[in-house]
Amino acid sequence: PGASAAQRLAMLEAALAGQGRLRADPRERRRAGPSYTCDTLLELRNEVGPARPLVLLVSPKARRCGRTG
């Protein structure tokens, strides 16, 4: 079976350790009910302002979401 959400977050945090530019944001995991990436990106944009770049990394599995075949 695949890794749990907690395990995936821990792996990402481990991969990002030691550098200062990227960080894992656990907010979607903390939300009750459905969580949508669009809402997360809007929240982040409001927090960091328009000048700071945002980077969204997604797995190949996530990119296939909603597709068949």
PDB file of N, CA, C and O in Angstrom:
ATOM      1  N   PRO A   1       0.828  -1.206   0.000  1.00  0.00           N
ATOM      2  CA  PRO A   1       0.000   0.000   0.000  1.00  0.00           C
ATOM      3  C   PRO A   1       0.864   1.258   0.000  1.00  0.00           C
ATOM      4  O   PRO A   1       2.023   1.229   0.389  1.00  0.00           O
ATOM      5  N   GLY A   2       0.256   2.362  -0.391  1.00  0.00           N
ATOM      6  CA  GLY A   2       0.970   3.633  -0.434  1.00  0.00           C
ATOM      7  C   GLY A   2       1.183   4.224   0.944  1.00  0.00           C
ATOM      8  O   GLY A   2       0.648   3.742   1.947  1.00  0.00           O
ATOM      9  N   ALA A   3       1.956   5.281   0.981  1.00  0.00           N
ATOM     10  CA  ALA A   3       2.240   5.970   2.234  1.00  0.00           C
ATOM     11  C   ALA A   3       1.032   6.801   2.663  1.00  0.00           C
ATOM     12  O   ALA A   3       0.285   7.315   1.830  1.00  0.00           O
ATOM     13  N   SER A   4       0.871   6.944   3.960  1.00  0.00           N
ATOM     14  CA  SER A   4      -0.209   7.783   4.492  1.00  0.00           C
ATOM     15  C   SER A   4       0.140   9.255   4.273  1.00  0.00           C
ATOM     16  O   SER A   4       1.285   9.605   3.953  1.00  0.00           O
ATOM     17  N   ALA A   5      -0.827  10.134   4.478  1.00  0.00           N
ATOM     18  CA  ALA A   5      -0.573  11.572   4.348  1.00  0.00           C
ATOM     19  C   ALA A   5       0.506  12.019   5.326  1.00  0.00           C
ATOM     20  O   ALA A   5       1.388  12.813   4.978  1.00  0.00           O
ATOM     21  N   ALA A   6       0.471  11.493   6.539  1.00  0.00           N
ATOM     22  CA  ALA A   6       1.487  11.850   7.538  1.00  0.00           C
ATOM     23  C   ALA A   6       2.871  11.381   7.096  1.00  0.00           C
ATOM     24  O   ALA A   6       3.863  12.105   7.256  1.00  0.00           O
ATOM     25  N   GLN A   7       2.947  10.196   6.532  1.00  0.00           N
ATOM     26  CA  GLN A   7       4.224   9.675   6.057  1.00  0.00           C
ATOM     27  C   GLN A   7       4.749  10.491   4.871  1.00  0.00           C
ATOM     28  O   GLN A   7       5.938  10.783   4.794  1.00  0.00           O
ATOM     29  N   ARG A   8       3.859  10.858   3.954  1.00  0.00           N
ATOM     30  CA  ARG A   8       4.276  11.673   2.802  1.00  0.00           C
ATOM     31  C   ARG A   8       4.793  13.030   3.252  1.00  0.00           C
ATOM     32  O   ARG A   8       5.804  13.527   2.751  1.00  0.00           O
ATOM     33  N   LEU A   9       4.109  13.648   4.216  1.00  0.00           N
ATOM     34  CA  LEU A   9       4.563  14.934   4.736  1.00  0.00           C
ATOM     35  C   LEU A   9       5.923  14.789   5.403  1.00  0.00           C
ATOM     36  O   LEU A   9       6.818  15.617   5.190  1.00  0.00           O
ATOM     37  N   ALA A  10       6.118  13.748   6.185  1.00  0.00           N
ATOM     38  CA  ALA A  10       7.401  13.521   6.849  1.00  0.00           C
ATOM     39  C   ALA A  10       8.523  13.319   5.827  1.00  0.00           C
ATOM     40  O   ALA A  10       9.636  13.836   6.005  1.00  0.00           O
ATOM     41  N   MET A  11       8.242  12.584   4.751  1.00  0.00           N
ATOM     42  CA  MET A  11       9.260  12.380   3.706  1.00  0.00           C
ATOM     43  C   MET A  11       9.604  13.698   3.022  1.00  0.00           C
ATOM     44  O   MET A  11      10.775  13.986   2.747  1.00  0.00           O
ATOM     45  N   LEU A  12       8.604  14.512   2.757  1.00  0.00           N
ATOM     46  CA  LEU A  12       8.854  15.804   2.132  1.00  0.00           C
ATOM     47  C   LEU A  12       9.662  16.701   3.054  1.00  0.00           C
ATOM     48  O   LEU A  12      10.623  17.356   2.622  1.00  0.00           O
ATOM     49  N   GLU A  13       9.300  16.742   4.320  1.00  0.00           N
ATOM     50  CA  GLU A  13      10.053  17.554   5.281  1.00  0.00           C
ATOM     51  C   GLU A  13      11.502  17.088   5.369  1.00  0.00           C
ATOM     52  O   GLU A  13      12.421  17.912   5.430  1.00  0.00           O
ATOM     53  N   ALA A  14      11.726  15.792   5.342  1.00  0.00           N
ATOM     54  CA  ALA A  14      13.096  15.258   5.371  1.00  0.00           C
ATOM     55  C   ALA A  14      13.863  15.657   4.113  1.00  0.00           C
ATOM     56  O   ALA A  14      15.040  16.019   4.176  1.00  0.00           O
ATOM     57  N   ALA A  15      13.187  15.607   2.974  1.00  0.00           N
ATOM     58  CA  ALA A  15      13.845  15.968   1.708  1.00  0.00           C
ATOM     59  C   ALA A  15      14.207  17.457   1.670  1.00  0.00           C
ATOM     60  O   ALA A  15      15.201  17.835   1.051  1.00  0.00           O
ATOM     61  N   LEU A  16      13.417  18.287   2.329  1.00  0.00           N
ATOM     62  CA  LEU A  16      13.654  19.731   2.306  1.00  0.00           C
ATOM     63  C   LEU A  16      14.579  20.209   3.421  1.00  0.00           C
ATOM     64  O   LEU A  16      14.994  21.370   3.419  1.00  0.00           O
ATOM     65  N   ALA A  17      14.897  19.338   4.347  1.00  0.00           N
ATOM     66  CA  ALA A  17      15.737  19.720   5.494  1.00  0.00           C
ATOM     67  C   ALA A  17      17.101  20.218   5.007  1.00  0.00           C
ATOM     68  O   ALA A  17      17.665  19.708   4.045  1.00  0.00           O
ATOM     69  N   GLY A  18      17.606  21.240   5.668  1.00  0.00           N
ATOM     70  CA  GLY A  18      18.936  21.728   5.367  1.00  0.00           C
ATOM     71  C   GLY A  18      18.989  22.832   4.319  1.00  0.00           C
ATOM     72  O   GLY A  18      20.052  23.353   4.032  1.00  0.00           O
ATOM     73  N   GLN A  19      17.865  23.199   3.756  1.00  0.00           N
ATOM     74  CA  GLN A  19      17.855  24.310   2.810  1.00  0.00           C
ATOM     75  C   GLN A  19      16.839  25.326   3.322  1.00  0.00           C
ATOM     76  O   GLN A  19      15.970  25.005   4.098  1.00  0.00           O
ATOM     77  N   GLY A  20      16.961  26.545   2.893  1.00  0.00           N
ATOM     78  CA  GLY A  20      16.116  27.584   3.465  1.00  0.00           C
ATOM     79  C   GLY A  20      15.076  28.181   2.540  1.00  0.00           C
ATOM     80  O   GLY A  20      14.357  29.086   2.939  1.00  0.00           O
ATOM     81  N   ARG A  21      14.978  27.698   1.313  1.00  0.00           N
ATOM     82  CA  ARG A  21      14.077  28.346   0.360  1.00  0.00           C
ATOM     83  C   ARG A  21      12.708  27.690   0.258  1.00  0.00           C
ATOM     84  O   ARG A  21      11.729  28.352  -0.036  1.00  0.00           O
ATOM     85  N   LEU A  22      12.633  26.392   0.457  1.00  0.00           N
ATOM     86  CA  LEU A  22      11.377  25.667   0.315  1.00  0.00           C
ATOM     87  C   LEU A  22      10.958  25.097   1.661  1.00  0.00           C
ATOM     88  O   LEU A  22      11.800  24.752   2.485  1.00  0.00           O
ATOM     89  N   ARG A  23       9.643  24.985   1.859  1.00  0.00           N
ATOM     90  CA  ARG A  23       9.146  24.348   3.070  1.00  0.00           C
ATOM     91  C   ARG A  23       7.849  23.620   2.752  1.00  0.00           C
ATOM     92  O   ARG A  23       7.108  24.011   1.850  1.00  0.00           O
ATOM     93  N   ALA A  24       7.599  22.593   3.484  1.00  0.00           N
ATOM     94  CA  ALA A  24       6.343  21.854   3.355  1.00  0.00           C
ATOM     95  C   ALA A  24       5.287  22.599   4.163  1.00  0.00           C
ATOM     96  O   ALA A  24       5.547  23.049   5.270  1.00  0.00           O
ATOM     97  N   ASP A  25       4.111  22.732   3.614  1.00  0.00           N
ATOM     98  CA  ASP A  25       3.027  23.410   4.303  1.00  0.00           C
ATOM     99  C   ASP A  25       1.943  22.369   4.611  1.00  0.00           C
ATOM    100  O   ASP A  25       1.341  21.824   3.693  1.00  0.00           O
ATOM    101  N   PRO A  26       1.688  22.098   5.890  1.00  0.00           N
ATOM    102  CA  PRO A  26       0.759  21.036   6.262  1.00  0.00           C
ATOM    103  C   PRO A  26      -0.709  21.456   6.335  1.00  0.00           C
ATOM    104  O   PRO A  26      -1.549  20.683   6.766  1.00  0.00           O
ATOM    105  N   ARG A  27      -1.046  22.647   5.893  1.00  0.00           N
ATOM    106  CA  ARG A  27      -2.411  23.153   6.110  1.00  0.00           C
ATOM    107  C   ARG A  27      -3.489  22.275   5.498  1.00  0.00           C
ATOM    108  O   ARG A  27      -4.554  22.126   6.067  1.00  0.00           O
ATOM    109  N   GLU A  28      -3.245  21.696   4.325  1.00  0.00           N
ATOM    110  CA  GLU A  28      -4.289  20.856   3.715  1.00  0.00           C
ATOM    111  C   GLU A  28      -4.541  19.609   4.552  1.00  0.00           C
ATOM    112  O   GLU A  28      -5.656  19.119   4.621  1.00  0.00           O
ATOM    113  N   ARG A  29      -3.522  19.113   5.177  1.00  0.00           N
ATOM    114  CA  ARG A  29      -3.667  17.925   6.023  1.00  0.00           C
ATOM    115  C   ARG A  29      -4.447  18.229   7.299  1.00  0.00           C
ATOM    116  O   ARG A  29      -5.110  17.370   7.856  1.00  0.00           O
ATOM    117  N   ARG A  30      -4.363  19.473   7.759  1.00  0.00           N
ATOM    118  CA  ARG A  30      -5.047  19.862   8.999  1.00  0.00           C
ATOM    119  C   ARG A  30      -6.510  20.211   8.794  1.00  0.00           C
ATOM    120  O   ARG A  30      -7.266  20.282   9.759  1.00  0.00           O
ATOM    121  N   ARG A  31      -6.919  20.460   7.569  1.00  0.00           N
ATOM    122  CA  ARG A  31      -8.299  20.855   7.318  1.00  0.00           C
ATOM    123  C   ARG A  31      -9.261  19.696   7.540  1.00  0.00           C
ATOM    124  O   ARG A  31      -8.975  18.563   7.199  1.00  0.00           O
ATOM    125  N   ALA A  32     -10.422  20.033   8.065  1.00  0.00           N
ATOM    126  CA  ALA A  32     -11.486  19.040   8.186  1.00  0.00           C
ATOM    127  C   ALA A  32     -12.244  19.020   6.864  1.00  0.00           C
ATOM    128  O   ALA A  32     -12.505  20.063   6.279  1.00  0.00           O
ATOM    129  N   GLY A  33     -12.570  17.855   6.390  1.00  0.00           N
ATOM    130  CA  GLY A  33     -13.315  17.741   5.142  1.00  0.00           C
ATOM    131  C   GLY A  33     -12.420  17.918   3.932  1.00  0.00           C
ATOM    132  O   GLY A  33     -11.202  17.881   4.036  1.00  0.00           O
ATOM    133  N   PRO A  34     -13.036  18.143   2.776  1.00  0.00           N
ATOM    134  CA  PRO A  34     -12.268  18.285   1.541  1.00  0.00           C
ATOM    135  C   PRO A  34     -11.324  19.486   1.595  1.00  0.00           C
ATOM    136  O   PRO A  34     -11.626  20.504   2.213  1.00  0.00           O
ATOM    137  N   SER A  35     -10.196  19.354   0.945  1.00  0.00           N
ATOM    138  CA  SER A  35      -9.223  20.431   0.869  1.00  0.00           C
ATOM    139  C   SER A  35      -8.851  20.612  -0.594  1.00  0.00           C
ATOM    140  O   SER A  35      -8.541  19.644  -1.287  1.00  0.00           O
ATOM    141  N   TYR A  36      -8.882  21.844  -1.054  1.00  0.00           N
ATOM    142  CA  TYR A  36      -8.622  22.130  -2.461  1.00  0.00           C
ATOM    143  C   TYR A  36      -7.358  22.965  -2.618  1.00  0.00           C
ATOM    144  O   TYR A  36      -7.173  23.969  -1.923  1.00  0.00           O
ATOM    145  N   THR A  37      -6.510  22.562  -3.536  1.00  0.00           N
ATOM    146  CA  THR A  37      -5.235  23.232  -3.769  1.00  0.00           C
ATOM    147  C   THR A  37      -5.435  24.705  -4.096  1.00  0.00           C
ATOM    148  O   THR A  37      -4.659  25.558  -3.641  1.00  0.00           O
ATOM    149  N   CYS A  38      -6.446  25.029  -4.840  1.00  0.00           N
ATOM    150  CA  CYS A  38      -6.720  26.423  -5.198  1.00  0.00           C
ATOM    151  C   CYS A  38      -6.896  27.274  -3.941  1.00  0.00           C
ATOM    152  O   CYS A  38      -6.346  28.374  -3.843  1.00  0.00           O
ATOM    153  N   ASP A  39      -7.639  26.779  -2.969  1.00  0.00           N
ATOM    154  CA  ASP A  39      -7.828  27.514  -1.714  1.00  0.00           C
ATOM    155  C   ASP A  39      -6.500  27.703  -0.990  1.00  0.00           C
ATOM    156  O   ASP A  39      -6.218  28.772  -0.444  1.00  0.00           O
ATOM    157  N   THR A  40      -5.682  26.667  -0.998  1.00  0.00           N
ATOM    158  CA  THR A  40      -4.379  26.743  -0.339  1.00  0.00           C
ATOM    159  C   THR A  40      -3.495  27.789  -1.005  1.00  0.00           C
ATOM    160  O   THR A  40      -2.851  28.600  -0.336  1.00  0.00           O
ATOM    161  N   LEU A  41      -3.456  27.789  -2.328  1.00  0.00           N
ATOM    162  CA  LEU A  41      -2.630  28.763  -3.039  1.00  0.00           C
ATOM    163  C   LEU A  41      -3.113  30.191  -2.795  1.00  0.00           C
ATOM    164  O   LEU A  41      -2.295  31.106  -2.624  1.00  0.00           O
ATOM    165  N   LEU A  42      -4.412  30.394  -2.743  1.00  0.00           N
ATOM    166  CA  LEU A  42      -4.936  31.729  -2.441  1.00  0.00           C
ATOM    167  C   LEU A  42      -4.551  32.164  -1.025  1.00  0.00           C
ATOM    168  O   LEU A  42      -4.164  33.318  -0.807  1.00  0.00           O
ATOM    169  N   GLU A  43      -4.640  31.258  -0.068  1.00  0.00           N
ATOM    170  CA  GLU A  43      -4.239  31.576   1.309  1.00  0.00           C
ATOM    171  C   GLU A  43      -2.758  31.940   1.365  1.00  0.00           C
ATOM    172  O   GLU A  43      -2.371  32.922   2.008  1.00  0.00           O
ATOM    173  N   LEU A  44      -1.924  31.128   0.708  1.00  0.00           N
ATOM    174  CA  LEU A  44      -0.487  31.398   0.709  1.00  0.00           C
ATOM    175  C   LEU A  44      -0.168  32.734   0.055  1.00  0.00           C
ATOM    176  O   LEU A  44       0.660  33.499   0.546  1.00  0.00           O
ATOM    177  N   ARG A  45      -0.822  33.021  -1.070  1.00  0.00           N
ATOM    178  CA  ARG A  45      -0.588  34.302  -1.756  1.00  0.00           C
ATOM    179  C   ARG A  45      -0.942  35.459  -0.838  1.00  0.00           C
ATOM    180  O   ARG A  45      -0.224  36.453  -0.765  1.00  0.00           O
ATOM    181  N   ASN A  46      -2.048  35.356  -0.117  1.00  0.00           N
ATOM    182  CA  ASN A  46      -2.435  36.413   0.812  1.00  0.00           C
ATOM    183  C   ASN A  46      -1.426  36.563   1.945  1.00  0.00           C
ATOM    184  O   ASN A  46      -1.201  37.671   2.434  1.00  0.00           O
ATOM    185  N   GLU A  47      -0.814  35.470   2.364  1.00  0.00           N
ATOM    186  CA  GLU A  47       0.163  35.518   3.459  1.00  0.00           C
ATOM    187  C   GLU A  47       1.501  36.099   3.031  1.00  0.00           C
ATOM    188  O   GLU A  47       2.102  36.869   3.772  1.00  0.00           O
ATOM    189  N   VAL A  48       1.989  35.730   1.862  1.00  0.00           N
ATOM    190  CA  VAL A  48       3.343  36.136   1.460  1.00  0.00           C
ATOM    191  C   VAL A  48       3.370  37.373   0.574  1.00  0.00           C
ATOM    192  O   VAL A  48       4.428  37.951   0.365  1.00  0.00           O
ATOM    193  N   GLY A  49       2.223  37.779   0.046  1.00  0.00           N
ATOM    194  CA  GLY A  49       2.163  38.954  -0.809  1.00  0.00           C
ATOM    195  C   GLY A  49       2.422  38.619  -2.269  1.00  0.00           C
ATOM    196  O   GLY A  49       2.819  37.505  -2.611  1.00  0.00           O
ATOM    197  N   PRO A  50       2.219  39.599  -3.141  1.00  0.00           N
ATOM    198  CA  PRO A  50       2.294  39.348  -4.576  1.00  0.00           C
ATOM    199  C   PRO A  50       3.705  39.220  -5.141  1.00  0.00           C
ATOM    200  O   PRO A  50       3.882  38.672  -6.223  1.00  0.00           O
ATOM    201  N   ALA A  51       4.712  39.707  -4.432  1.00  0.00           N
ATOM    202  CA  ALA A  51       6.061  39.719  -4.993  1.00  0.00           C
ATOM    203  C   ALA A  51       6.827  38.411  -4.784  1.00  0.00           C
ATOM    204  O   ALA A  51       7.742  38.105  -5.540  1.00  0.00           O
ATOM    205  N   ARG A  52       6.474  37.663  -3.779  1.00  0.00           N
ATOM    206  CA  ARG A  52       7.224  36.437  -3.471  1.00  0.00           C
ATOM    207  C   ARG A  52       6.711  35.271  -4.312  1.00  0.00           C
ATOM    208  O   ARG A  52       5.511  35.012  -4.358  1.00  0.00           O
ATOM    209  N   PRO A  53       7.620  34.540  -4.972  1.00  0.00           N
ATOM    210  CA  PRO A  53       7.168  33.411  -5.791  1.00  0.00           C
ATOM    211  C   PRO A  53       6.641  32.258  -4.943  1.00  0.00           C
ATOM    212  O   PRO A  53       7.113  32.028  -3.830  1.00  0.00           O
ATOM    213  N   LEU A  54       5.660  31.570  -5.481  1.00  0.00           N
ATOM    214  CA  LEU A  54       5.142  30.347  -4.873  1.00  0.00           C
ATOM    215  C   LEU A  54       5.542  29.177  -5.772  1.00  0.00           C
ATOM    216  O   LEU A  54       5.489  29.287  -6.989  1.00  0.00           O
ATOM    217  N   VAL A  55       5.904  28.068  -5.155  1.00  0.00           N
ATOM    218  CA  VAL A  55       6.259  26.863  -5.898  1.00  0.00           C
ATOM    219  C   VAL A  55       5.351  25.745  -5.422  1.00  0.00           C
ATOM    220  O   VAL A  55       5.235  25.497  -4.226  1.00  0.00           O
ATOM    221  N   LEU A  56       4.700  25.086  -6.349  1.00  0.00           N
ATOM    222  CA  LEU A  56       3.829  23.966  -6.029  1.00  0.00           C
ATOM    223  C   LEU A  56       4.415  22.719  -6.679  1.00  0.00           C
ATOM    224  O   LEU A  56       4.539  22.645  -7.897  1.00  0.00           O
ATOM    225  N   LEU A  57       4.805  21.769  -5.862  1.00  0.00           N
ATOM    226  CA  LEU A  57       5.323  20.496  -6.360  1.00  0.00           C
ATOM    227  C   LEU A  57       4.233  19.453  -6.207  1.00  0.00           C
ATOM    228  O   LEU A  57       3.674  19.306  -5.127  1.00  0.00           O
ATOM    229  N   VAL A  58       3.945  18.746  -7.265  1.00  0.00           N
ATOM    230  CA  VAL A  58       2.941  17.685  -7.210  1.00  0.00           C
ATOM    231  C   VAL A  58       3.536  16.398  -7.763  1.00  0.00           C
ATOM    232  O   VAL A  58       4.409  16.416  -8.619  1.00  0.00           O
ATOM    233  N   SER A  59       3.037  15.305  -7.256  1.00  0.00           N
ATOM    234  CA  SER A  59       3.513  14.010  -7.720  1.00  0.00           C
ATOM    235  C   SER A  59       2.864  13.673  -9.057  1.00  0.00           C
ATOM    236  O   SER A  59       1.816  14.207  -9.405  1.00  0.00           O
ATOM    237  N   PRO A  60       3.471  12.778  -9.812  1.00  0.00           N
ATOM    238  CA  PRO A  60       2.837  12.335 -11.063  1.00  0.00           C
ATOM    239  C   PRO A  60       1.444  11.764 -10.814  1.00  0.00           C
ATOM    240  O   PRO A  60       0.550  11.947 -11.627  1.00  0.00           O
ATOM    241  N   LYS A  61       1.250  11.117  -9.679  1.00  0.00           N
ATOM    242  CA  LYS A  61      -0.061  10.568  -9.350  1.00  0.00           C
ATOM    243  C   LYS A  61      -1.091  11.689  -9.219  1.00  0.00           C
ATOM    244  O   LYS A  61      -2.212  11.579  -9.714  1.00  0.00           O
ATOM    245  N   ALA A  62      -0.726  12.767  -8.576  1.00  0.00           N
ATOM    246  CA  ALA A  62      -1.647  13.892  -8.393  1.00  0.00           C
ATOM    247  C   ALA A  62      -1.971  14.555  -9.719  1.00  0.00           C
ATOM    248  O   ALA A  62      -3.085  15.021  -9.935  1.00  0.00           O
ATOM    249  N   ARG A  63      -1.031  14.595 -10.622  1.00  0.00           N
ATOM    250  CA  ARG A  63      -1.266  15.213 -11.929  1.00  0.00           C
ATOM    251  C   ARG A  63      -2.294  14.452 -12.738  1.00  0.00           C
ATOM    252  O   ARG A  63      -2.950  14.996 -13.614  1.00  0.00           O
ATOM    253  N   ARG A  64      -2.447  13.165 -12.491  1.00  0.00           N
ATOM    254  CA  ARG A  64      -3.409  12.343 -13.234  1.00  0.00           C
ATOM    255  C   ARG A  64      -4.829  12.449 -12.673  1.00  0.00           C
ATOM    256  O   ARG A  64      -5.759  11.877 -13.197  1.00  0.00           O
ATOM    257  N   CYS A  65      -4.994  13.184 -11.595  1.00  0.00           N
ATOM    258  CA  CYS A  65      -6.282  13.284 -10.923  1.00  0.00           C
ATOM    259  C   CYS A  65      -7.368  13.686 -11.908  1.00  0.00           C
ATOM    260  O   CYS A  65      -7.244  14.663 -12.627  1.00  0.00           O
ATOM    261  N   GLY A  66      -8.431  12.915 -11.934  1.00  0.00           N
ATOM    262  CA  GLY A  66      -9.564  13.227 -12.783  1.00  0.00           C
ATOM    263  C   GLY A  66      -9.474  12.658 -14.194  1.00  0.00           C
ATOM    264  O   GLY A  66     -10.431  12.710 -14.942  1.00  0.00           O
ATOM    265  N   ARG A  67      -8.330  12.124 -14.561  1.00  0.00           N
ATOM    266  CA  ARG A  67      -8.183  11.552 -15.899  1.00  0.00           C
ATOM    267  C   ARG A  67      -8.481  10.057 -15.861  1.00  0.00           C
ATOM    268  O   ARG A  67      -8.271   9.398 -14.859  1.00  0.00           O
ATOM    269  N   THR A  68      -8.915   9.562 -16.949  1.00  0.00           N
ATOM    270  CA  THR A  68      -9.104   8.120 -17.060  1.00  0.00           C
ATOM    271  C   THR A  68      -8.050   7.568 -18.002  1.00  0.00           C
ATOM    272  O   THR A  68      -7.598   8.243 -18.916  1.00  0.00           O
ATOM    273  N   GLY A  69      -7.651   6.341 -17.730  1.00  0.00           N
ATOM    274  CA  GLY A  69      -6.704   5.682 -18.627  1.00  0.00           C
ATOM    275  C   GLY A  69      -5.271   5.924 -18.324  1.00  0.00           C
ATOM    276  O   GLY A  69      -4.789   6.677 -17.615  1.00  0.00           O
TER     277      GLY A  69
END
